[in-house]
Structures are given as C-alpha cells and as structure tokens.
Amino acid sequence: MCSLPWTLDRLLLVTMSVWTLVGQIVVFFIMQHPKNNEGLSRIQFQTFPESRRLEMKEAARRMFYTGYDNYMKYAFPKDELDPLHCIGRGPDVEDPSNININDILGNYSLTLVDSLDMLAILGNSSEFRRAVQLVVDRVSFDVNSTVQVFEVNIRLLGALLSAHLLLTDPLKPFGDLEPNGYDDDLLYMAHDLAGRLLPAFENTTTGIPHPRVNLRYGIPADTANETCLAGAGTLLLEFGLLSRLLGDPVFEDSARRAAIALWKRRDKDTGLLGNVINIQTGQWSGKLSGLGAGMDSFYEYLLKAIFTTVIESVLSCLFMHFFVLGIYSVWL
C-alpha cells in the first residue's frame, strides 16, 4: 500500500477525529441520564446459547442460497430477480425517471457482483471462483446507464474491492479462493468503475459530487444539483482503499474533499449538518438533522475510514456530531 503525503486537509481531519472520539464518550455518559435510561433498564442483554447460534447460522446460510440460487437460475445476467414474476430485471429504460430502479440497476449483473464476498465467507470456494470468472468474463461497466454514485459505490465498487482482497489475502482466512490465472482482474474492474464515477466531482463549485452519473457519458444534462448528506459523503472507504491499492491519490482526495466540504457547512449555531444540500451553492435545502435515512452512512463511513486506516483523520467529525446530537437529545 502506498503512503499518501500529509496535507492541510488530512491534518484537519485528524483534528476532527479527536473531537469525534471525545463526543462518542460524552454521548455514552449522556445515555446514562435518567431521561434516556427508562427503557434501557427493561432490556435484558444476553448471548445466544451455542445451539441457537448454530441454528441461526444455518438459517442465514439457507436464506442466502435461496436468493442466490434462484437469481442464477432465473435472472442472471440481469441485475436482480423479480421474485413475483420469477424473471430477471435491469434498469427501467422506458421510464428514466424511475429512480427507485434506475439508481442502482444498470445492466452489470448487480446481484452476482454483490454476492461475491458472501460466497467466500460461507466457505463456498468453488462457487466463488466460478462467480469471479463470470464477473470477469461477462460484466462490463461501459453501459449507457445513469446511476446513483452512492449506490454504485457501496454495492458494486465495494463488492469488487472486497472480493479482490479476500482472494489475494496471503493468510487465506476462507481457504484458497483464487481462480486460475487471476491477475488482479477485479481490482482493474474497480478502477474502471471508479473512473466512471469521477465525473460526478466535475463542475461542482463546492467539491460535493453530483448525485448521479452516466457510466458511459458522464453527467447527464438534466442532472439535479441537490444531493443528500449520505449520498455525497459515503465514498471515503471504497475510494480511499482503491487509492491505496493503486497508488493513485485521486480517488481518496476526491472523497476526502467532499467529506470536508460537507463538514464545513454544518450549522454555526448548533453544529449540526442537514440532510439535503445544493452542490453548487453549498446551502442546505433540507435542514432536518439526525442519524436516519439520507444521513446515517455519512457518519458510518467516517468511522469505517479511520478503522481501516484509509483516512487517518475523519473520525473527529463523527464524534463531535454525536456529541452535539447527544446534547440535543437530552436537553431539547
């Protein structure tokens, strides 16, 4: 792994990490406040007995294979299985505005790519190797599909990087997963995909990325200038890891600049971030704050980035924000 040089941005993120850790500790003690403790005292915390743990483990395994086997039988190479009609489906080409489907389905065998790491974790090395070969041979991201940067990052880019790391791990924690002739193919595919997401960071005055990008043509002419906190700030882990694996800082730098741009726009009075922001003006059009949908994974990724040593500094944002949220939850 390459070592990226320290910059003012990285020092800023380190400072924010310390504050975030302090905030998490403060929130822990805040939760001991009687107002927050009423329901907790009735909760009984316990672990599964070994027999129950094994039962649940087997239930999870069966559940995965029910979905995976039926996808491969009825839906592959489409993106996912339509369970009501037992057929495969991809993007809704007849209605481009159907973002519930089109934000993630893009004609790149999404479910297969997304399942790679689970196959490895379940110990199915033969099917993992077969699935990797199918992805390498049959999946392309040179498609005329307009997708959401957030969704593609967490489900496709993350899946490719995870599978690559699992099968190249010299410790082989899940056995010998490497297909014959594997030559970092998944890493090259991840590089190609991430390069197709980079145009999202172009023509934005704040450094906060556009929410959607066409994988072949770049930013659509009718693209929106508003994005949610999670959509713009959930890139640190995959982009940072890819930069470290390739020795190319452009991906990590882009994700870090976006995270810092969001953090700098927290409310000057409350310290809170909103949930929807205009990427050109930097103004919050949605001022609701919290840890719910559209916001949650921004904080999740600050935490993951520091623990994976991808970004040595971002954790402070997280804990400072939890500190502020904790104060508001008790006294407001």
GROMACS .gro file of C-alpha atoms in nm:
model
  332
    1MET     CA    1   0.000   0.000   0.000
    2CYS     CA    2   0.122   0.347  -0.083
    3SER     CA    3   0.155   0.619   0.177
    4LEU     CA    4  -0.011   0.945   0.078
    5PRO     CA    5   0.155   1.272   0.188
    6TRP     CA    6   0.015   1.473   0.476
    7THR     CA    7  -0.173   1.784   0.370
    8LEU     CA    8  -0.367   2.056   0.548
    9ASP     CA    9  -0.688   1.865   0.474
   10ARG     CA   10  -0.550   1.549   0.633
   11LEU     CA   11  -0.439   1.744   0.943
   12LEU     CA   12  -0.787   1.898   0.963
   13LEU     CA   13  -0.942   1.553   0.951
   14VAL     CA   14  -0.710   1.429   1.226
   15THR     CA   15  -0.825   1.713   1.450
   16MET     CA   16  -1.186   1.628   1.373
   17SER     CA   17  -1.116   1.263   1.463
   18VAL     CA   18  -1.010   1.351   1.816
   19TRP     CA   19  -1.324   1.557   1.871
   20THR     CA   20  -1.539   1.275   1.740
   21LEU     CA   21  -1.389   1.023   1.981
   22VAL     CA   22  -1.447   1.259   2.271
   23GLY     CA   23  -1.804   1.310   2.153
   24GLN     CA   24  -1.876   0.938   2.147
   25ILE     CA   25  -1.753   0.906   2.505
   26VAL     CA   26  -1.967   1.200   2.614
   27VAL     CA   27  -2.273   1.051   2.446
   28PHE     CA   28  -2.217   0.725   2.635
   29PHE     CA   29  -2.239   0.914   2.964
   30ILE     CA   30  -2.532   1.120   2.839
   31MET     CA   31  -2.721   0.797   2.778
   32GLN     CA   32  -2.685   0.721   3.149
   33HIS     CA   33  -2.910   1.022   3.218
   34PRO     CA   34  -3.238   0.901   3.380
   35LYS     CA   35  -3.439   1.054   3.095
   36ASN     CA   36  -3.265   0.824   2.849
   37ASN     CA   37  -3.241   0.526   3.079
   38GLU     CA   38  -3.607   0.447   3.143
   39GLY     CA   39  -3.645   0.194   2.864
   40LEU     CA   40  -3.292   0.057   2.883
   41SER     CA   41  -3.337  -0.084   3.230
   42ARG     CA   42  -3.606  -0.320   3.099
   43ILE     CA   43  -3.386  -0.465   2.827
   44GLN     CA   44  -3.217  -0.792   2.906
   45PHE     CA   45  -2.890  -0.833   2.719
   46GLN     CA   46  -2.774  -1.185   2.660
   47THR     CA   47  -2.592  -1.401   2.409
   48PHE     CA   48  -2.728  -1.693   2.208
   49PRO     CA   49  -2.654  -2.035   2.352
   50GLU     CA   50  -2.429  -2.229   2.115
   51SER     CA   51  -2.715  -2.440   1.981
   52ARG     CA   52  -2.918  -2.130   1.897
   53ARG     CA   53  -2.619  -1.960   1.735
   54LEU     CA   54  -2.565  -2.259   1.506
   55GLU     CA   55  -2.935  -2.269   1.425
   56MET     CA   56  -2.934  -1.903   1.322
   57LYS     CA   57  -2.612  -1.951   1.127
   58GLU     CA   58  -2.773  -2.226   0.924
   59ALA     CA   59  -3.090  -2.021   0.873
   60ALA     CA   60  -2.881  -1.733   0.735
   61ARG     CA   61  -2.697  -1.970   0.503
   62ARG     CA   62  -3.024  -2.114   0.367
   63MET     CA   63  -3.168  -1.768   0.322
   64PHE     CA   64  -2.868  -1.654   0.118
   65TYR     CA   65  -2.873  -1.956  -0.110
   66THR     CA   66  -3.247  -1.926  -0.166
   67GLY     CA   67  -3.185  -1.582  -0.311
   68TYR     CA   68  -2.856  -1.656  -0.487
   69ASP     CA   69  -2.953  -1.988  -0.647
   70ASN     CA   70  -3.281  -1.853  -0.780
   71TYR     CA   71  -3.110  -1.542  -0.913
   72MET     CA   72  -2.858  -1.754  -1.101
   73LYS     CA   73  -3.131  -1.988  -1.229
   74TYR     CA   74  -3.393  -1.733  -1.337
   75ALA     CA   75  -3.233  -1.389  -1.355
   76PHE     CA   76  -2.862  -1.393  -1.446
   77PRO     CA   77  -2.716  -1.197  -1.626
   78LYS     CA   78  -2.980  -0.935  -1.539
   79ASP     CA   79  -2.922  -0.720  -1.233
   80GLU     CA   80  -3.167  -0.881  -0.995
   81LEU     CA   81  -3.452  -1.128  -0.964
   82ASP     CA   82  -3.811  -1.010  -0.981
   83PRO     CA   83  -3.950  -1.253  -0.721
   84LEU     CA   84  -4.316  -1.208  -0.816
   85HIS     CA   85  -4.265  -1.299  -1.181
   86CYS     CA   86  -3.952  -1.514  -1.136
   87ILE     CA   87  -3.763  -1.334  -1.410
   88GLY     CA   88  -3.460  -1.110  -1.418
   89ARG     CA   89  -3.480  -0.734  -1.443
   90GLY     CA   90  -3.247  -0.445  -1.515
   91PRO     CA   91  -3.297  -0.069  -1.541
   92ASP     CA   92  -3.635   0.074  -1.640
   93VAL     CA   93  -3.540   0.201  -1.986
   94GLU     CA   94  -3.897   0.303  -2.062
   95ASP     CA   95  -3.909   0.541  -1.765
   96PRO     CA   96  -3.571   0.702  -1.691
   97SER     CA   97  -3.732   0.896  -1.406
   98ASN     CA   98  -3.795   0.572  -1.214
   99ILE     CA   99  -3.500   0.628  -0.983
  100ASN     CA  100  -3.615   0.359  -0.738
  101ILE     CA  101  -3.498   0.112  -1.003
  102ASN     CA  102  -3.255   0.309  -1.215
  103ASP     CA  103  -3.040   0.445  -0.933
  104ILE     CA  104  -2.879   0.102  -0.893
  105LEU     CA  105  -2.983  -0.136  -1.172
  106GLY     CA  106  -2.753  -0.071  -1.467
  107ASN     CA  107  -2.709  -0.389  -1.675
  108TYR     CA  108  -2.399  -0.514  -1.495
  109SER     CA  109  -2.523  -0.829  -1.316
  110LEU     CA  110  -2.552  -0.645  -0.986
  111THR     CA  111  -2.661  -0.940  -0.770
  112LEU     CA  112  -2.375  -1.161  -0.886
  113VAL     CA  113  -2.113  -0.896  -0.812
  114ASP     CA  114  -2.278  -0.810  -0.482
  115SER     CA  115  -2.274  -1.177  -0.374
  116LEU     CA  116  -1.905  -1.250  -0.420
  117ASP     CA  117  -1.789  -1.178  -0.066
  118MET     CA  118  -2.077  -1.374   0.088
  119LEU     CA  119  -1.982  -1.682  -0.113
  120ALA     CA  120  -1.631  -1.654   0.026
  121ILE     CA  121  -1.748  -1.603   0.384
  122LEU     CA  122  -1.972  -1.909   0.359
  123GLY     CA  123  -1.671  -2.113   0.253
  124ASN     CA  124  -1.802  -2.197  -0.094
  125SER     CA  125  -1.468  -2.157  -0.268
  126SER     CA  126  -1.568  -2.342  -0.585
  127GLU     CA  127  -1.875  -2.126  -0.648
  128PHE     CA  128  -1.679  -1.815  -0.553
  129ARG     CA  129  -1.416  -1.893  -0.815
  130ARG     CA  130  -1.685  -1.963  -1.073
  131ALA     CA  131  -1.866  -1.640  -0.990
  132VAL     CA  132  -1.546  -1.435  -1.010
  133GLN     CA  133  -1.477  -1.579  -1.355
  134LEU     CA  134  -1.830  -1.494  -1.466
  135VAL     CA  135  -1.786  -1.137  -1.346
  136VAL     CA  136  -1.451  -1.101  -1.523
  137ASP     CA  137  -1.577  -1.256  -1.846
  138ARG     CA  138  -1.925  -1.110  -1.871
  139VAL     CA  139  -1.959  -0.788  -1.670
  140SER     CA  140  -1.878  -0.450  -1.825
  141PHE     CA  141  -1.935  -0.101  -1.692
  142ASP     CA  142  -1.923   0.057  -2.036
  143VAL     CA  143  -2.302   0.086  -2.035
  144ASN     CA  144  -2.543   0.369  -2.112
  145SER     CA  145  -2.688   0.368  -1.761
  146THR     CA  146  -2.743   0.670  -1.537
  147VAL     CA  147  -2.696   0.552  -1.179
  148GLN     CA  148  -2.661   0.696  -0.833
  149VAL     CA  149  -2.298   0.739  -0.729
  150PHE     CA  150  -2.378   0.638  -0.370
  151GLU     CA  151  -2.549   0.309  -0.460
  152VAL     CA  152  -2.291   0.202  -0.717
  153ASN     CA  153  -2.010   0.283  -0.478
  154ILE     CA  154  -2.136   0.079  -0.183
  155ARG     CA  155  -2.273  -0.217  -0.379
  156LEU     CA  156  -2.052  -0.256  -0.685
  157LEU     CA  157  -1.722  -0.086  -0.612
  158GLY     CA  158  -1.723  -0.216  -0.256
  159ALA     CA  159  -1.807  -0.568  -0.372
  160LEU     CA  160  -1.525  -0.575  -0.627
  161LEU     CA  161  -1.268  -0.449  -0.376
  162SER     CA  162  -1.387  -0.687  -0.104
  163ALA     CA  163  -1.368  -0.990  -0.331
  164HIS     CA  164  -1.025  -0.887  -0.458
  165LEU     CA  165  -0.890  -0.852  -0.103
  166LEU     CA  166  -1.041  -1.184   0.006
  167LEU     CA  167  -0.892  -1.384  -0.277
  168THR     CA  168  -0.547  -1.220  -0.260
  169ASP     CA  169  -0.513  -1.235   0.119
  170PRO     CA  170  -0.194  -1.435   0.184
  171LEU     CA  171  -0.342  -1.568   0.509
  172LYS     CA  172  -0.633  -1.725   0.316
  173PRO     CA  173  -0.882  -1.698   0.606
  174PHE     CA  174  -1.158  -1.855   0.390
  175GLY     CA  175  -0.941  -2.106   0.206
  176ASP     CA  176  -0.790  -2.092  -0.141
  177LEU     CA  177  -1.024  -1.864  -0.334
  178GLU     CA  178  -0.800  -1.754  -0.619
  179PRO     CA  179  -0.914  -1.861  -0.966
  180ASN     CA  180  -0.655  -1.994  -1.207
  181GLY     CA  181  -0.484  -1.713  -1.391
  182TYR     CA  182  -0.623  -1.437  -1.171
  183ASP     CA  183  -0.426  -1.120  -1.239
  184ASP     CA  184  -0.591  -0.854  -1.023
  185ASP     CA  185  -0.887  -0.857  -1.263
  186LEU     CA  186  -1.140  -0.739  -1.005
  187LEU     CA  187  -0.911  -0.456  -0.900
  188TYR     CA  188  -0.884  -0.341  -1.261
  189MET     CA  189  -1.262  -0.356  -1.291
  190ALA     CA  190  -1.294  -0.149  -0.972
  191HIS     CA  191  -1.052   0.105  -1.118
  192ASP     CA  192  -1.256   0.125  -1.437
  193LEU     CA  193  -1.582   0.168  -1.246
  194ALA     CA  194  -1.445   0.433  -1.010
  195GLY     CA  195  -1.308   0.624  -1.307
  196ARG     CA  196  -1.658   0.635  -1.450
  197LEU     CA  197  -1.785   0.782  -1.120
  198LEU     CA  198  -1.522   1.058  -1.105
  199PRO     CA  199  -1.710   1.292  -1.344
  200ALA     CA  200  -1.957   1.337  -1.056
  201PHE     CA  201  -1.694   1.562  -0.895
  202GLU     CA  202  -1.660   1.784  -1.202
  203ASN     CA  203  -1.836   2.118  -1.247
  204THR     CA  204  -1.928   2.147  -0.882
  205THR     CA  205  -1.820   2.463  -0.704
  206THR     CA  206  -1.814   2.303  -0.359
  207GLY     CA  207  -1.635   1.974  -0.426
  208ILE     CA  208  -1.954   1.790  -0.326
  209PRO     CA  209  -2.032   1.540  -0.605
  210HIS     CA  210  -2.335   1.526  -0.830
  211PRO     CA  211  -2.575   1.255  -0.715
  212ARG     CA  212  -2.591   1.067  -1.046
  213VAL     CA  213  -2.363   0.991  -1.338
  214ASN     CA  214  -2.399   0.809  -1.668
  215LEU     CA  215  -2.138   0.536  -1.675
  216ARG     CA  216  -2.065   0.597  -2.043
  217TYR     CA  217  -2.129   0.967  -2.098
  218GLY     CA  218  -2.069   1.136  -1.762
  219ILE     CA  219  -2.301   1.388  -1.600
  220PRO     CA  220  -2.648   1.397  -1.763
  221ALA     CA  221  -2.762   1.733  -1.900
  222ASP     CA  222  -3.069   1.736  -1.677
  223THR     CA  223  -2.888   1.633  -1.361
  224ALA     CA  224  -3.001   1.762  -1.022
  225ASN     CA  225  -2.786   1.998  -0.819
  226GLU     CA  226  -2.910   1.864  -0.486
  227THR     CA  227  -2.784   1.561  -0.304
  228CYS     CA  228  -2.832   1.411   0.041
  229LEU     CA  229  -2.566   1.404   0.310
  230ALA     CA  230  -2.519   1.028   0.287
  231GLY     CA  231  -2.516   1.029  -0.093
  232ALA     CA  232  -2.229   1.276  -0.108
  233GLY     CA  233  -2.038   1.160   0.199
  234THR     CA  234  -2.044   0.782   0.169
  235LEU     CA  235  -1.739   0.739  -0.053
  236LEU     CA  236  -1.441   0.751   0.182
  237LEU     CA  237  -1.395   0.379   0.238
  238GLU     CA  238  -1.404   0.248  -0.118
  239PHE     CA  239  -1.238   0.547  -0.284
  240GLY     CA  240  -0.971   0.559  -0.016
  241LEU     CA  241  -0.898   0.188  -0.034
  242LEU     CA  242  -0.882   0.196  -0.413
  243SER     CA  243  -0.628   0.480  -0.399
  244ARG     CA  244  -0.412   0.282  -0.158
  245LEU     CA  245  -0.425  -0.032  -0.371
  246LEU     CA  246  -0.344   0.155  -0.693
  247GLY     CA  247  -0.104   0.412  -0.554
  248ASP     CA  248  -0.320   0.683  -0.712
  249PRO     CA  249  -0.447   0.950  -0.468
  250VAL     CA  250  -0.712   1.099  -0.700
  251PHE     CA  251  -0.998   0.885  -0.567
  252GLU     CA  252  -0.919   0.933  -0.198
  253ASP     CA  253  -0.861   1.304  -0.247
  254SER     CA  254  -1.199   1.346  -0.419
  255ALA     CA  255  -1.387   1.164  -0.142
  256ARG     CA  256  -1.199   1.350   0.132
  257ARG     CA  257  -1.267   1.690  -0.022
  258ALA     CA  258  -1.637   1.605  -0.037
  259ALA     CA  259  -1.645   1.499   0.329
  260ILE     CA  260  -1.465   1.813   0.441
  261ALA     CA  261  -1.690   2.033   0.225
  262LEU     CA  262  -1.995   1.884   0.397
  263TRP     CA  263  -1.845   1.917   0.743
  264LYS     CA  264  -1.750   2.281   0.690
  265ARG     CA  265  -2.114   2.358   0.615
  266ARG     CA  266  -2.250   2.243   0.950
  267ASP     CA  267  -2.472   2.497   1.123
  268LYS     CA  268  -2.268   2.766   1.300
  269ASP     CA  269  -2.507   2.772   1.597
  270THR     CA  270  -2.593   2.405   1.651
  271GLY     CA  271  -2.301   2.227   1.485
  272LEU     CA  272  -2.549   2.002   1.303
  273LEU     CA  273  -2.548   1.902   0.937
  274GLY     CA  274  -2.864   1.898   0.728
  275ASN     CA  275  -2.988   1.617   0.507
  276VAL     CA  276  -3.008   1.774   0.157
  277ILE     CA  277  -2.756   2.021   0.014
  278ASN     CA  278  -2.712   2.214  -0.310
  279ILE     CA  279  -2.374   2.114  -0.453
  280GLN     CA  280  -2.326   2.450  -0.627
  281THR     CA  281  -2.428   2.695  -0.356
  282GLY     CA  282  -2.341   2.484  -0.052
  283GLN     CA  283  -2.675   2.578   0.105
  284TRP     CA  284  -2.886   2.321   0.286
  285SER     CA  285  -3.225   2.282   0.119
  286GLY     CA  286  -3.315   2.013   0.370
  287LYS     CA  287  -3.232   2.123   0.725
  288LEU     CA  288  -3.350   1.818   0.915
  289SER     CA  289  -3.061   1.661   1.105
  290GLY     CA  290  -3.019   1.324   1.266
  291LEU     CA  291  -2.892   0.972   1.205
  292GLY     CA  292  -3.176   0.845   0.985
  293ALA     CA  293  -3.215   0.775   0.615
  294GLY     CA  294  -3.018   1.004   0.386
  295MET     CA  295  -2.773   1.087   0.665
  296ASP     CA  296  -2.673   0.772   0.851
  297SER     CA  297  -2.398   0.631   0.633
  298PHE     CA  298  -2.205   0.959   0.627
  299TYR     CA  299  -2.119   0.900   0.993
  300GLU     CA  300  -2.082   0.527   0.941
  301TYR     CA  301  -1.816   0.587   0.678
  302LEU     CA  302  -1.624   0.834   0.891
  303LEU     CA  303  -1.596   0.556   1.147
  304LYS     CA  304  -1.505   0.285   0.895
  305ALA     CA  305  -1.248   0.505   0.724
  306ILE     CA  306  -1.047   0.554   1.041
  307PHE     CA  307  -1.062   0.188   1.144
  308THR     CA  308  -0.942   0.070   0.805
  309THR     CA  309  -0.653   0.322   0.816
  310VAL     CA  310  -0.768   0.462   0.484
  311ILE     CA  311  -0.828   0.810   0.620
  312GLU     CA  312  -0.635   0.868   0.940
  313SER     CA  313  -0.836   1.170   1.040
  314VAL     CA  314  -1.205   1.172   0.969
  315LEU     CA  315  -1.332   1.019   1.291
  316SER     CA  316  -1.340   1.352   1.470
  317CYS     CA  317  -1.633   1.469   1.255
  318LEU     CA  318  -1.830   1.169   1.369
  319PHE     CA  319  -1.775   1.201   1.742
  320MET     CA  320  -1.819   1.577   1.751
  321HIS     CA  321  -2.150   1.534   1.574
  322PHE     CA  322  -2.262   1.258   1.812
  323PHE     CA  323  -2.165   1.489   2.098
  324VAL     CA  324  -2.392   1.763   1.963
  325LEU     CA  325  -2.676   1.520   1.887
  326GLY     CA  326  -2.646   1.374   2.235
  327ILE     CA  327  -2.678   1.714   2.399
  328TYR     CA  328  -2.983   1.797   2.188
  329SER     CA  329  -3.144   1.460   2.266
  330VAL     CA  330  -3.122   1.519   2.642
  331TRP     CA  331  -3.191   1.888   2.687
  332LEU     CA  332  -3.408   1.991   2.393
   0.00000   0.00000   0.00000
